[in-house]
mmCIF file of C-alpha atoms in Angstrom:
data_model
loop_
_atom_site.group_PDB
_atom_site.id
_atom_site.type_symbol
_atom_site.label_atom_id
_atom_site.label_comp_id
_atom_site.label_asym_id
_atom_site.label_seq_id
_atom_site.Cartn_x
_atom_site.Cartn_y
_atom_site.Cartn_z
ATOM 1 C CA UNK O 1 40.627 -65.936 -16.126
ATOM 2 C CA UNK O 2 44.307 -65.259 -16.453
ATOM 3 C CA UNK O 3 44.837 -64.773 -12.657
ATOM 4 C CA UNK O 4 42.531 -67.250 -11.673
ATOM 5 C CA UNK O 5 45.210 -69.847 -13.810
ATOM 6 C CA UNK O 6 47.741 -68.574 -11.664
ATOM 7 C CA UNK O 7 46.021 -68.826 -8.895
ATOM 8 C CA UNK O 8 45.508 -72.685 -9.533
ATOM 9 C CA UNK O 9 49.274 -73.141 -10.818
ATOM 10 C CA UNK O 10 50.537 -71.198 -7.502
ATOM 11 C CA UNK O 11 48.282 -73.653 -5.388
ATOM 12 C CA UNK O 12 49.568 -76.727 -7.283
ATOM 13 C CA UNK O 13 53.537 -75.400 -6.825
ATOM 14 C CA UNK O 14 53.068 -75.178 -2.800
ATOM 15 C CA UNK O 15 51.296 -78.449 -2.702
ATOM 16 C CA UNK O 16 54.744 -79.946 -4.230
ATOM 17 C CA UNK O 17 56.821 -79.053 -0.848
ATOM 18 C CA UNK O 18 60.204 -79.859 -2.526
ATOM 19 C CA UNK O 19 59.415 -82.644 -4.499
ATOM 20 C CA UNK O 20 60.265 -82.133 -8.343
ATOM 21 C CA UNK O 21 57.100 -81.140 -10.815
ATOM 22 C CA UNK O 22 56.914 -79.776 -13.995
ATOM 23 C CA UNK O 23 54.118 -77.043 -14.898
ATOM 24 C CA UNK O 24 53.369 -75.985 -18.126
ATOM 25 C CA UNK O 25 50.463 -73.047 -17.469
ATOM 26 C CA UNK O 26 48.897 -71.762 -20.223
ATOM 27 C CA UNK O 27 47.397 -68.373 -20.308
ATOM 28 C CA UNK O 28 44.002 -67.100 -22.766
ATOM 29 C CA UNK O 29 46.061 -63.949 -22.617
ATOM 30 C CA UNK O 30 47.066 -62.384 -25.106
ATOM 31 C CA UNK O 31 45.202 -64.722 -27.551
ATOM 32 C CA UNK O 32 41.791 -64.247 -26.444
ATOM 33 C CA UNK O 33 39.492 -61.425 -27.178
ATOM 34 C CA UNK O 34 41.198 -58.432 -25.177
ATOM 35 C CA UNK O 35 39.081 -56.205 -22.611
ATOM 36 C CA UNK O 36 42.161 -54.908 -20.707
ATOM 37 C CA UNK O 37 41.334 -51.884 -18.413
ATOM 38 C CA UNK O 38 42.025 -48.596 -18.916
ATOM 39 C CA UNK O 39 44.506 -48.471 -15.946
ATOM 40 C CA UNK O 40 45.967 -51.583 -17.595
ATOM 41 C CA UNK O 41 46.778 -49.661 -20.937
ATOM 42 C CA UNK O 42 47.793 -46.347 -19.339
ATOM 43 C CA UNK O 43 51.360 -47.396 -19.401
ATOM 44 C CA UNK O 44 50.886 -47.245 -22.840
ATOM 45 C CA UNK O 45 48.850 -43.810 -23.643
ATOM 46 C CA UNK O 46 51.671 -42.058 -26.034
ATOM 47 C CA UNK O 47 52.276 -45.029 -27.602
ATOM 48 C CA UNK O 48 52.156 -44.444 -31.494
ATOM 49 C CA UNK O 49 52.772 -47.705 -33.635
ATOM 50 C CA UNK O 50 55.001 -48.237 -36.420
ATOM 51 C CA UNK O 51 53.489 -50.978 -38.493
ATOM 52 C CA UNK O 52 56.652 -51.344 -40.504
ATOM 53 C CA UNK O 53 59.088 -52.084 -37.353
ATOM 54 C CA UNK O 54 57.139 -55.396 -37.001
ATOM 55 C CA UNK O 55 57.285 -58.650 -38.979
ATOM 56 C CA UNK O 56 54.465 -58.797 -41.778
ATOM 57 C CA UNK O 57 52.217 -60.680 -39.746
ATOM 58 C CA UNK O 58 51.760 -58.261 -37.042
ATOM 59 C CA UNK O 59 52.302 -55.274 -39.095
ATOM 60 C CA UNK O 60 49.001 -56.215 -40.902
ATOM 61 C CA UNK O 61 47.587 -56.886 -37.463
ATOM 62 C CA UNK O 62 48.071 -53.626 -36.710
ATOM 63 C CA UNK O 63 46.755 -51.992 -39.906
ATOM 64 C CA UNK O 64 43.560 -54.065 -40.089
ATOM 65 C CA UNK O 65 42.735 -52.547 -36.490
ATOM 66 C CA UNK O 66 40.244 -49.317 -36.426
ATOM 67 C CA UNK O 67 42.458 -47.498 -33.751
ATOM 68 C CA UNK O 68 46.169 -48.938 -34.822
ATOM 69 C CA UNK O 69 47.385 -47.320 -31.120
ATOM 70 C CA UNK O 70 44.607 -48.646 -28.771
ATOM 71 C CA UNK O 71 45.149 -52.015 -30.427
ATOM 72 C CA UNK O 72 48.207 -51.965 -29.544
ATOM 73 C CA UNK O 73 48.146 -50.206 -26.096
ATOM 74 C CA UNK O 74 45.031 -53.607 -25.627
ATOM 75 C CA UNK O 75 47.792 -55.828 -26.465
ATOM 76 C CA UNK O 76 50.829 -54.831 -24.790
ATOM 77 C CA UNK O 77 48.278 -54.111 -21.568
ATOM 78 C CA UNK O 78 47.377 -58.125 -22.049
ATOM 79 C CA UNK O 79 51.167 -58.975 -22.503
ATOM 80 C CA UNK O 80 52.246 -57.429 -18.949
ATOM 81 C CA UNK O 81 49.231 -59.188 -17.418
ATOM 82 C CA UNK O 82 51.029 -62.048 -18.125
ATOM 83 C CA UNK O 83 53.858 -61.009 -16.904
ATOM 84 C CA UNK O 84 52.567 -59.372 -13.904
ATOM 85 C CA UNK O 85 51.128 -63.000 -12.917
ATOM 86 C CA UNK O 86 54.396 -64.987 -13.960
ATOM 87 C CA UNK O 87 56.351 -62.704 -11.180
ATOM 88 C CA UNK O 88 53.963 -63.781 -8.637
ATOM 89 C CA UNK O 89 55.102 -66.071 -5.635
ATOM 90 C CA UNK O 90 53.623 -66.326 -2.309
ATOM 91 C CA UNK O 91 51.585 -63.791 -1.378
#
């Protein structure tokens, strides 16, 4: 879905040829349920949180979680899908 959103703001930015636009695209990522791959979180394997390094709210985000490190490795894996998509230009 994320990529697809892209795909659809990409389209919309070459169909402006020079003319100003704004673009506000929003993203299900990393709000949604998360089903990143595991080659998406295998940046993150060795990753070992620290819940008290984070503000309250996410610090109880990540000790409500079952597996406190593969929530996190999901998460971070959704965050640089985000990013991976923001970086694209023409392809």
């Amino acid at each position: 879905m994320t990529e697809a959103a892209f795909d659809h703001g990409l389209d919309f930015i070459r169909r402006q040829q020079g003319k100003p636009f704004y673009l506000n695209l929003w993203t299900p990522l990393p709000h949604a349920p998360l089903r990143m791959s595991e080659k998406q979180r295998e940046p993150y394997r060795s990753l070992v949180p620290d819940p008290a390094a984070f503000a309250t709210w996410m610090a109880d985000y990540i000790r409500a979680a079952r597996s406190p490190a593969e929530q996190m490795r999901m998460y971070l894996a959704a965050v640089a899908e985000v990013d991976r998509n923001v970086g694209r230009s023409e392809e």
